[in-house]
XYZ file of C-alpha atoms in Angstrom:
524
model
C 0.063 0.068 -0.064
C 2.967 2.389 0.619
C 3.873 1.912 -2.961
C 0.315 2.736 -4.297
C -0.282 6.223 -2.717
C 2.941 7.745 -4.073
C 1.853 6.247 -7.639
C -1.638 7.726 -7.259
C -0.420 11.121 -6.343
C 2.459 11.160 -8.795
C 0.321 10.151 -11.640
C -2.126 12.885 -10.793
C 0.511 15.475 -10.999
C 2.138 13.956 -13.989
C -1.224 13.678 -16.061
C -1.357 17.426 -16.077
C 1.551 17.454 -18.283
C 0.557 14.878 -20.737
C 0.369 16.132 -24.354
C -3.385 16.753 -25.638
C -4.870 13.610 -27.251
C -5.516 13.323 -30.972
C -8.910 14.770 -32.138
C -10.044 11.467 -33.676
C -10.419 8.691 -31.111
C -9.115 5.238 -32.238
C -11.710 2.506 -32.390
C -10.446 1.001 -29.006
C -10.648 4.187 -27.394
C -14.163 4.595 -28.409
C -14.900 1.178 -27.296
C -13.526 1.888 -23.797
C -15.397 5.210 -23.720
C -18.843 3.734 -24.487
C -18.176 0.740 -22.095
C -17.326 3.245 -19.238
C -20.161 5.677 -19.835
C -22.998 3.616 -21.086
C -21.886 0.897 -18.473
C -19.762 0.118 -15.481
C -16.732 -0.564 -17.496
C -15.340 -3.475 -19.406
C -15.182 -7.089 -18.544
C -12.402 -9.211 -19.966
C -12.843 -9.290 -23.707
C -15.510 -6.540 -23.933
C -13.196 -3.777 -25.517
C -12.365 -6.199 -28.306
C -16.026 -7.245 -28.860
C -17.259 -3.707 -29.050
C -14.437 -2.649 -31.506
C -15.367 -5.566 -33.626
C -19.227 -4.808 -33.766
C -18.565 -1.121 -33.822
C -19.668 1.633 -31.068
C -22.848 2.665 -33.054
C -24.183 -0.805 -33.204
C -23.151 -1.176 -29.464
C -25.027 1.967 -28.563
C -28.089 0.946 -30.735
C -28.095 -2.495 -28.831
C -27.947 -0.900 -25.451
C -30.879 1.486 -25.977
C -32.925 -1.478 -26.876
C -32.109 -4.060 -23.918
C -34.912 -6.216 -24.438
C -33.176 -7.940 -27.337
C -30.216 -8.728 -25.195
C -30.481 -11.998 -23.497
C -29.318 -12.287 -19.844
C -26.897 -14.786 -18.789
C -28.452 -18.083 -17.685
C -26.719 -17.872 -14.200
C -27.832 -14.340 -13.735
C -31.365 -15.266 -14.375
C -31.139 -18.112 -11.767
C -29.526 -16.059 -9.196
C -32.271 -13.256 -9.542
C -34.944 -16.056 -9.300
C -33.612 -17.120 -6.225
C -34.235 -13.876 -4.617
C -37.931 -14.224 -3.784
C -38.165 -10.439 -2.383
C -37.682 -9.453 -6.047
C -40.880 -11.280 -7.230
C -42.830 -10.476 -4.165
C -45.573 -7.869 -4.215
C -45.022 -4.559 -2.229
C -47.833 -5.792 0.017
C -46.121 -9.224 0.696
C -42.904 -7.631 1.758
C -44.503 -5.054 3.849
C -46.307 -7.772 5.696
C -42.969 -9.473 6.307
C -41.450 -6.310 7.486
C -44.233 -5.635 9.913
C -44.023 -9.111 11.167
C -40.481 -8.470 11.925
C -41.166 -5.217 13.721
C -43.842 -6.911 15.884
C -40.915 -8.955 17.389
C -39.525 -5.970 19.104
C -42.327 -6.217 21.620
C -40.638 -9.248 22.910
C -37.167 -8.492 24.329
C -35.836 -12.068 24.161
C -32.608 -12.833 22.356
C -34.341 -15.225 20.136
C -36.896 -12.601 18.945
C -34.174 -10.091 18.461
C -32.295 -12.413 16.360
C -35.478 -13.404 14.291
C -36.209 -9.683 13.690
C -32.728 -9.051 12.452
C -32.905 -12.132 10.106
C -36.324 -11.134 8.569
C -35.340 -7.385 8.051
C -31.806 -8.372 6.857
C -33.304 -10.917 4.313
C -35.392 -8.033 2.858
C -32.527 -5.524 2.877
C -29.901 -8.002 1.409
C -32.022 -9.520 -1.281
C -32.942 -6.025 -2.427
C -29.223 -5.036 -2.495
C -28.168 -8.370 -4.307
C -30.578 -8.012 -7.145
C -29.180 -4.576 -7.926
C -25.525 -5.280 -7.463
C -25.675 -8.676 -9.340
C -27.193 -6.938 -12.315
C -24.903 -4.176 -12.378
C -21.828 -6.655 -12.411
C -23.194 -9.333 -14.743
C -25.900 -7.948 -16.864
C -24.976 -7.243 -20.476
C -27.732 -4.690 -20.548
C -25.300 -2.201 -18.986
C -27.011 1.046 -20.073
C -30.354 -0.187 -18.487
C -28.530 -0.647 -15.109
C -26.942 2.687 -15.459
C -30.386 4.357 -16.117
C -31.758 2.520 -13.289
C -29.252 4.056 -10.998
C -29.584 7.478 -12.635
C -33.366 7.577 -12.392
C -33.443 6.135 -8.818
C -31.048 9.078 -7.657
C -33.302 11.425 -9.617
C -36.380 10.175 -7.755
C -34.679 9.322 -4.728
C -36.144 7.713 -1.576
C -34.222 6.800 1.697
C -34.548 3.186 2.645
C -33.709 4.042 6.226
C -37.001 5.885 6.726
C -39.701 3.323 8.313
C -41.615 1.447 5.768
C -39.508 2.364 2.815
C -37.014 -0.279 3.959
C -39.608 -2.820 2.812
C -40.837 -0.731 -0.184
C -37.499 0.024 -2.113
C -37.350 -3.347 -3.933
C -40.832 -2.702 -5.393
C -40.191 0.974 -5.943
C -37.156 0.140 -8.198
C -38.882 -2.738 -10.007
C -42.295 -1.293 -10.551
C -41.704 2.505 -10.682
C -38.262 2.959 -11.978
C -36.984 -0.107 -14.133
C -39.841 -0.495 -16.604
C -39.641 3.390 -17.655
C -35.830 4.138 -17.867
C -36.021 4.400 -21.745
C -39.782 5.310 -22.070
C -41.948 8.410 -21.736
C -40.893 10.724 -18.863
C -44.442 11.401 -18.033
C -44.960 7.715 -17.193
C -41.817 7.604 -14.949
C -43.060 10.794 -13.149
C -46.459 9.173 -12.545
C -45.178 5.972 -11.562
C -42.791 7.472 -8.873
C -45.598 9.934 -7.692
C -47.870 7.193 -7.013
C -45.812 4.453 -5.464
C -46.032 4.030 -1.856
C -42.368 4.424 -1.258
C -42.387 8.017 -2.600
C -45.715 8.818 -0.864
C -44.247 7.694 2.339
C -40.767 9.250 1.987
C -41.987 12.743 1.212
C -45.165 12.443 3.316
C -47.715 13.118 0.665
C -49.675 10.101 2.031
C -50.534 12.299 5.107
C -51.274 15.489 3.210
C -54.805 16.622 3.556
C -56.978 19.654 3.267
C -57.174 22.022 6.253
C -60.704 20.963 7.092
C -60.229 17.145 6.646
C -61.653 15.016 9.542
C -59.719 11.792 9.942
C -61.720 8.748 9.251
C -61.573 5.628 11.486
C -58.947 3.744 9.584
C -56.601 6.669 10.286
C -56.518 5.409 13.957
C -55.312 2.034 13.032
C -51.757 1.885 14.211
C -49.351 0.766 11.516
C -45.954 -0.827 12.540
C -43.142 1.349 11.314
C -45.349 4.305 10.341
C -47.575 6.972 12.317
C -51.004 6.958 10.349
C -51.768 10.444 11.360
C -53.154 13.165 9.239
C -51.236 16.553 9.615
C -52.969 18.869 7.211
C -51.203 20.160 4.047
C -47.785 18.823 3.524
C -45.676 20.511 0.870
C -42.491 18.139 0.823
C -43.556 16.272 -2.478
C -44.963 19.305 -4.118
C -41.709 21.108 -3.670
C -39.345 18.348 -4.634
C -41.422 17.315 -7.657
C -40.886 20.902 -9.066
C -37.353 21.565 -7.715
C -35.649 18.161 -8.320
C -37.931 15.966 -10.515
C -39.108 18.367 -13.071
C -38.399 22.054 -13.525
C -35.272 22.572 -11.653
C -34.553 25.125 -8.958
C -34.440 27.876 -11.472
C -37.624 26.597 -13.168
C -39.568 29.956 -12.733
C -42.166 28.845 -10.016
C -43.012 30.553 -6.834
C -43.551 29.401 -3.271
C -47.330 30.032 -3.956
C -46.926 27.397 -6.795
C -45.490 24.852 -4.349
C -48.472 25.454 -1.902
C -50.898 25.315 -4.743
C -49.430 22.080 -6.098
C -49.461 20.514 -2.701
C -53.216 21.430 -2.386
C -53.882 19.779 -5.743
C -52.148 16.581 -4.625
C -54.089 16.284 -1.353
C -55.756 12.785 -1.370
C -52.918 11.144 -3.251
C -52.162 8.402 -0.557
C -51.971 4.817 0.297
C -53.304 2.833 3.237
C -50.554 0.280 4.498
C -53.453 -2.122 5.635
C -54.932 -1.999 2.234
C -51.396 -2.400 0.748
C -50.807 -5.568 2.827
C -54.161 -7.195 2.306
C -54.952 -6.283 -1.373
C -51.801 -5.124 -2.632
C -53.378 -1.752 -3.344
C -50.384 0.621 -3.595
C -52.102 3.881 -4.384
C -55.488 5.505 -3.759
C -57.174 8.834 -4.376
C -58.951 9.815 -1.094
C -61.552 12.301 -2.026
C -62.377 13.119 1.527
C -58.902 14.178 2.086
C -58.637 16.264 -1.040
C -58.696 19.895 -0.859
C -61.765 20.749 -3.188
C -61.199 24.560 -3.413
C -59.969 26.179 -6.810
C -56.276 26.774 -7.121
C -54.198 29.214 -9.068
C -50.928 27.449 -10.171
C -48.212 28.323 -12.629
C -50.369 30.923 -14.168
C -53.410 28.730 -14.553
C -56.645 28.619 -12.889
C -57.553 25.198 -11.635
C -61.072 24.337 -10.797
C -61.899 21.366 -8.448
C -61.469 18.094 -10.367
C -60.352 15.680 -7.773
C -57.587 13.354 -8.642
C -57.445 14.965 -12.175
C -55.971 18.139 -10.784
C -52.776 16.201 -9.743
C -52.737 14.368 -13.122
C -53.057 17.670 -15.009
C -50.146 19.141 -12.795
C -47.795 16.076 -13.849
C -48.801 16.585 -17.490
C -47.797 20.206 -17.365
C -44.645 19.569 -15.432
C -43.531 16.817 -17.640
C -43.698 18.977 -20.831
C -42.501 22.149 -19.537
C -39.485 23.554 -21.261
C -37.772 24.084 -17.961
C -38.170 20.338 -17.388
C -36.695 19.477 -20.852
C -33.632 21.623 -20.040
C -33.292 20.460 -16.400
C -33.392 16.691 -17.360
C -31.097 17.263 -20.415
C -28.653 19.150 -18.292
C -28.549 16.300 -15.733
C -28.141 13.551 -18.386
C -25.439 15.478 -20.200
C -23.640 15.877 -16.904
C -23.851 12.115 -16.191
C -22.737 10.975 -19.608
C -20.407 13.842 -21.009
C -18.758 15.979 -18.333
C -19.515 17.836 -14.922
C -20.135 21.054 -16.891
C -21.849 20.013 -20.058
C -21.725 22.089 -23.227
C -24.820 24.260 -23.448
C -25.226 23.691 -27.098
C -25.584 19.932 -26.632
C -28.121 20.520 -23.575
C -30.100 22.723 -25.996
C -30.238 20.162 -28.680
C -31.388 17.453 -26.201
C -34.067 19.723 -24.775
C -35.321 20.261 -28.196
C -35.547 16.664 -28.871
C -37.259 16.004 -25.459
C -39.968 18.476 -26.336
C -40.369 17.216 -29.963
C -40.558 13.583 -28.957
C -43.135 14.361 -26.235
C -40.642 13.403 -23.388
C -39.315 10.291 -24.866
C -35.988 9.214 -22.897
C -34.681 7.152 -25.542
C -34.987 9.706 -28.120
C -33.128 12.110 -25.971
C -30.305 9.714 -25.171
C -29.974 8.823 -28.758
C -29.351 12.636 -29.606
C -26.706 12.545 -26.707
C -24.771 9.598 -27.783
C -24.874 10.703 -31.450
C -23.413 14.135 -30.607
C -19.829 15.075 -31.336
C -19.627 16.329 -27.794
C -20.032 12.749 -26.415
C -17.194 11.273 -28.557
C -15.040 14.284 -28.199
C -11.469 13.551 -27.183
C -11.628 16.211 -24.521
C -14.272 14.351 -22.505
C -12.400 10.983 -22.667
C -12.023 9.777 -19.009
C -13.096 13.302 -18.006
C -15.651 11.858 -15.247
C -14.603 10.833 -11.852
C -16.221 7.534 -10.847
C -18.826 7.719 -7.969
C -18.013 5.000 -5.274
C -20.835 2.908 -6.745
C -19.232 3.109 -10.171
C -15.781 2.377 -8.753
C -16.718 -0.801 -6.918
C -18.883 -2.186 -9.601
C -16.247 -1.509 -12.273
C -13.673 -3.128 -10.170
C -15.741 -6.336 -9.960
C -16.354 -6.315 -13.531
C -12.713 -5.605 -14.732
C -11.427 -8.536 -12.312
C -14.343 -10.700 -13.424
C -14.802 -11.452 -9.706
C -17.211 -14.395 -8.985
C -19.301 -12.311 -6.411
C -21.683 -14.540 -4.424
C -21.391 -12.624 -1.269
C -22.189 -8.787 -1.701
C -21.637 -7.885 1.841
C -18.076 -6.717 1.541
C -19.106 -4.701 -1.362
C -22.006 -2.993 0.332
C -19.760 -2.410 3.295
C -17.114 -0.713 0.992
C -19.984 1.467 -0.340
C -20.934 2.647 2.954
C -17.259 3.321 3.961
C -16.966 5.619 0.729
C -19.855 7.398 1.722
C -22.378 6.030 -0.596
C -24.414 3.252 0.938
C -26.888 1.695 -1.445
C -30.296 3.031 -1.130
C -28.955 5.224 1.618
C -29.079 8.719 0.564
C -31.152 10.490 3.194
C -31.901 13.710 1.128
C -34.415 13.788 -1.717
C -31.803 15.037 -4.284
C -30.051 11.751 -4.423
C -26.373 10.970 -4.835
C -24.140 13.539 -7.028
C -22.148 11.999 -9.764
C -19.428 15.144 -10.010
C -15.819 14.872 -9.123
C -16.245 17.637 -6.611
C -18.795 15.448 -4.479
C -16.413 12.569 -4.136
C -12.840 13.505 -4.686
C -11.080 13.952 -1.306
C -7.810 12.512 0.365
C -9.652 10.399 2.940
C -12.019 8.869 0.213
C -8.942 8.175 -2.083
C -7.179 6.213 0.534
C -10.114 4.232 1.239
C -10.489 3.477 -2.539
C -6.934 2.487 -2.585
C -7.336 0.081 0.388
C -10.298 -1.429 -1.234
C -8.344 -1.948 -4.408
C -5.702 -3.723 -2.423
C -7.973 -5.961 -0.750
C -9.853 -6.875 -3.679
C -6.687 -7.475 -5.967
C -4.898 -9.400 -3.377
C -7.882 -11.759 -2.687
C -8.553 -10.566 0.769
C -12.288 -9.683 0.324
C -14.524 -12.670 1.000
C -16.654 -12.294 -2.130
C -17.330 -16.002 -2.488
C -17.652 -17.073 1.171
C -20.928 -18.212 2.666
C -22.830 -15.377 3.976
C -22.362 -15.779 7.676
C -18.590 -16.269 7.420
C -18.235 -13.754 4.609
C -20.259 -11.089 6.726
C -17.888 -11.473 9.557
C -14.805 -11.159 7.383
C -16.228 -8.492 5.363
C -16.885 -6.283 8.454
C -13.334 -7.109 9.658
C -11.981 -5.938 6.307
C -14.074 -2.755 6.464
C -12.874 -2.073 9.978
C -9.331 -2.247 8.822
C -10.064 0.096 5.837
C -11.762 2.570 8.263
C -8.562 2.584 10.518
C -6.199 2.963 7.633
C -4.375 -0.228 8.754
C -1.648 -1.560 6.510
C -1.627 -5.029 7.801
C -3.319 -7.387 5.222
C -6.039 -9.637 6.072
C -6.285 -13.233 5.569
C -6.244 -14.257 1.967
C -9.592 -16.004 1.038
C -9.570 -15.799 -2.702
C -7.111 -16.159 -5.570
C -5.439 -12.758 -6.328
C -6.197 -10.910 -9.534
C -3.868 -11.426 -12.437
C -2.326 -8.041 -13.338
C -1.754 -9.065 -16.909
C -5.427 -10.219 -17.449
C -6.597 -6.921 -15.706
C -4.441 -4.895 -17.994
C -5.634 -6.544 -21.089
C -9.353 -6.059 -19.894
C -8.817 -2.298 -19.255
C -6.983 -1.710 -22.686
C -6.368 1.964 -23.420
C -8.269 2.877 -20.265
C -4.742 2.543 -18.629
C -2.322 5.267 -20.036
C 1.203 4.239 -21.130
C 2.687 6.267 -18.275
C 0.772 4.334 -15.659
C 1.515 1.071 -17.369
C 5.170 2.020 -17.190
C 5.143 2.856 -13.376
C 3.262 -0.339 -12.668
C 5.715 -2.541 -14.659
C 8.619 -1.256 -12.458
C 6.845 -2.779 -9.415
C 6.756 -6.401 -8.122
C 4.047 -8.630 -9.708
C 2.278 -9.127 -6.433
C 1.484 -5.163 -6.361
C 0.474 -4.692 -9.898
C -3.207 -5.561 -9.890
C -3.737 -3.352 -6.680
C -2.018 -0.501 -8.440
C -4.058 -0.745 -11.561
C -7.383 -0.573 -9.388
C -5.960 2.161 -7.265
C -4.620 4.171 -10.113
C -5.987 7.638 -11.142
C -6.683 6.242 -14.533
C -9.099 3.518 -13.248
C -10.846 6.002 -11.017
C -11.778 8.229 -14.070
C -14.183 7.028 -16.773
């Protein structure tokens, strides 16, 4: 490890003196670029495969993932995760059953509760991680992560721990390439979002609670609190118009009134899997003046109309286009590209796939100046390391622990704006050291990624504790170390000649760790 840090810092300084790249990217450079931006980096052989098929064909294929078959092993692994196939109501019932065990302070009850809740959490995470690592539908997995952050909910808030799996499966994944209005509506009506931003409790000022509101719900307080503006504010500021979208505080309040009655009842979700309901008695039936429009009382239709307007507003087109360009091109995307994407958004009626096509076909996307211009988030870093090393990950707990150590726990962003994807959000000395520690542990076979869950969990926690303490002493090797030569071949032109030369001058046992800990690998 003492050899890796100097390499990292030296390479950062040296990279500033490198000559400018040629304007035209070579085929292999184009291949590594699309593998890094449309996915989580190459697996062994991917660069050669994409080079052979051509980046245009690869992009076209990734935009139509239904035609890409999933590996049989991944399909079987996902089938074994019964939480993934269970309805939101079924998982919520299991979660509530676990919480009821808190009434019994016996060690056996506590253990059972931990097992039940842990099963829900772990299977939800395993489905996401295993897809990100092994699915050939890489752009689909990237867009699931992008839109989840855009419409973020925090799994640590009460019932959302049980609802996140359904939220991602039912409200995010089916719509990642579709019409934005459909995605907006699906997230607005899902109980995970209704619960997270408290719209399920939002009522008119004169609402009198019905009897069912007195029914206690494990993990939630079923109490109507009058008008709640949380969702109305975030749906305009974060989900659609953007902070500079031209709305006022009055517009927030009026939209909140239009959305009263959009709710769910946990007991109905458990009994009948009824995930959304419009409660007319909770709705504010007065007229509203919103965004320069007079809105007459129309019940649920008021909220639907508001989402229609927000989805196709020019400010929304610009806000979404900017965020997509920032994610896929560079932290400060070119204004001309954002404008073209915004125009395509409005022309296509909010078709996400059409906007992505405009982005990926743009000269800005394939310009040599944006090659490796993005700094990987902790999630991108961890997933790309597992892919590049082609790690047989059957125990995800060490990876989840690493994400937490790096400040990006899966489904763990508490604020509604989700995780950032810019360099300024993640580049700092402490995080860099933790990344290098992870790279060293993975490359030297000291992360228990293929152990059974109980044993792997204990070893993974010890590994994370060592990372947190900055300890240099290696833990017990539990897997075969990565082959540096194979890793270098998998990453191809993603590793510069300068970094290759420095690594070649170090012992073979350190080279794989130096690759994963290098600045080249941390960029994409």
